[in-house]
Amino acid sequence: QVQLVESGGGLVQPGGSLRLSCSINGGNFRVYNMAWFRQAPGKQRELVAAIDVGASTNNADSVRGRFTISRDKTRNTAYMQMSSLKPEDTAVYYCNAVHILRPEYSYWGPGTQVTVSS
């Protein structure tokens, strides 16, 4: 059973930084494309950043230049470094893993709260 374990959320002031981590348990990290989504209250879940198994990345326009997604195959972990945080970045952030050959094998983490407030 594949499980995603997230960490790194919290409360931060505007302009601050946080790093989110997402580890895969029970699966081969090297065959999963990874992504971070977020969902703010009253809004739909949206893609924030994605990284494929070849480390090619894609960021939403709203976070480009501020957020950086990466992956470390030695630690079975994907990261998202978030800088210059804004109040509108406040949301629950979810990690997603999709198997490169079997996209129906898609897994979600439980979510981690990020709150940007002074």
Short mmCIF file of C-alpha atoms in Angstrom, two decimals, residues 4-58:
data_model
loop_
_atom_site.label_atom_id
_atom_site.label_comp_id
_atom_site.label_asym_id
_atom_site.label_seq_id
_atom_site.Cartn_x
_atom_site.Cartn_y
_atom_site.Cartn_z
CA LEU A 4 2.46 9.70 1.11
CA VAL A 5 3.78 11.44 4.19
CA GLU A 6 3.87 15.24 4.18
CA SER A 7 5.58 17.64 6.53
CA GLY A 8 6.73 21.24 6.75
CA GLY A 9 3.55 23.29 6.93
CA GLY A 10 2.92 25.97 9.51
CA LEU A 11 2.35 29.64 10.22
CA VAL A 12 4.66 32.16 8.58
CA GLN A 13 4.65 35.93 8.14
CA PRO A 14 4.26 37.49 4.70
CA GLY A 15 7.58 37.45 2.90
CA GLY A 16 8.72 34.39 4.82
CA SER A 17 9.70 30.93 3.65
CA LEU A 18 8.71 27.33 4.26
CA ARG A 19 9.79 23.99 2.83
CA LEU A 20 7.29 21.20 2.34
CA SER A 21 8.39 17.57 2.13
CA CYS A 22 6.59 14.53 0.74
CA SER A 23 7.89 11.00 1.15
CA ILE A 24 6.58 7.83 -0.46
CA ASN A 25 6.22 4.73 1.70
CA GLY A 26 5.48 1.36 0.15
CA GLY A 27 6.27 2.35 -3.43
CA ASN A 28 9.17 2.93 -5.80
CA PHE A 29 9.73 6.69 -5.76
CA ARG A 30 11.59 6.54 -9.07
CA VAL A 31 8.48 5.63 -11.07
CA TYR A 32 6.21 8.36 -9.75
CA ASN A 33 5.71 11.84 -11.09
CA MET A 34 5.20 14.15 -8.12
CA ALA A 35 3.17 17.30 -7.66
CA TRP A 36 1.88 19.72 -5.06
CA PHE A 37 -1.69 20.99 -5.11
CA ARG A 38 -3.38 23.41 -2.74
CA GLN A 39 -6.90 24.18 -1.70
CA ALA A 40 -7.97 27.36 0.01
CA PRO A 41 -11.30 27.65 1.85
CA GLY A 42 -14.17 27.94 -0.61
CA LYS A 43 -11.93 27.33 -3.61
CA GLN A 44 -11.15 24.39 -5.85
CA ARG A 45 -7.97 22.40 -5.49
CA GLU A 46 -5.34 23.75 -7.87
CA LEU A 47 -1.99 22.55 -9.16
CA VAL A 48 0.93 24.49 -7.69
CA ALA A 49 3.99 22.70 -9.03
CA ALA A 50 4.94 19.39 -10.61
CA ILE A 51 8.11 17.44 -11.23
CA ASP A 52 8.45 14.32 -13.37
CA VAL A 53 10.81 11.39 -12.94
CA GLY A 54 13.34 13.16 -15.15
CA ALA A 55 13.21 16.24 -12.88
CA SER A 56 11.46 18.45 -15.41
CA THR A 57 9.29 20.94 -13.56
CA ASN A 58 6.19 22.99 -14.13
#
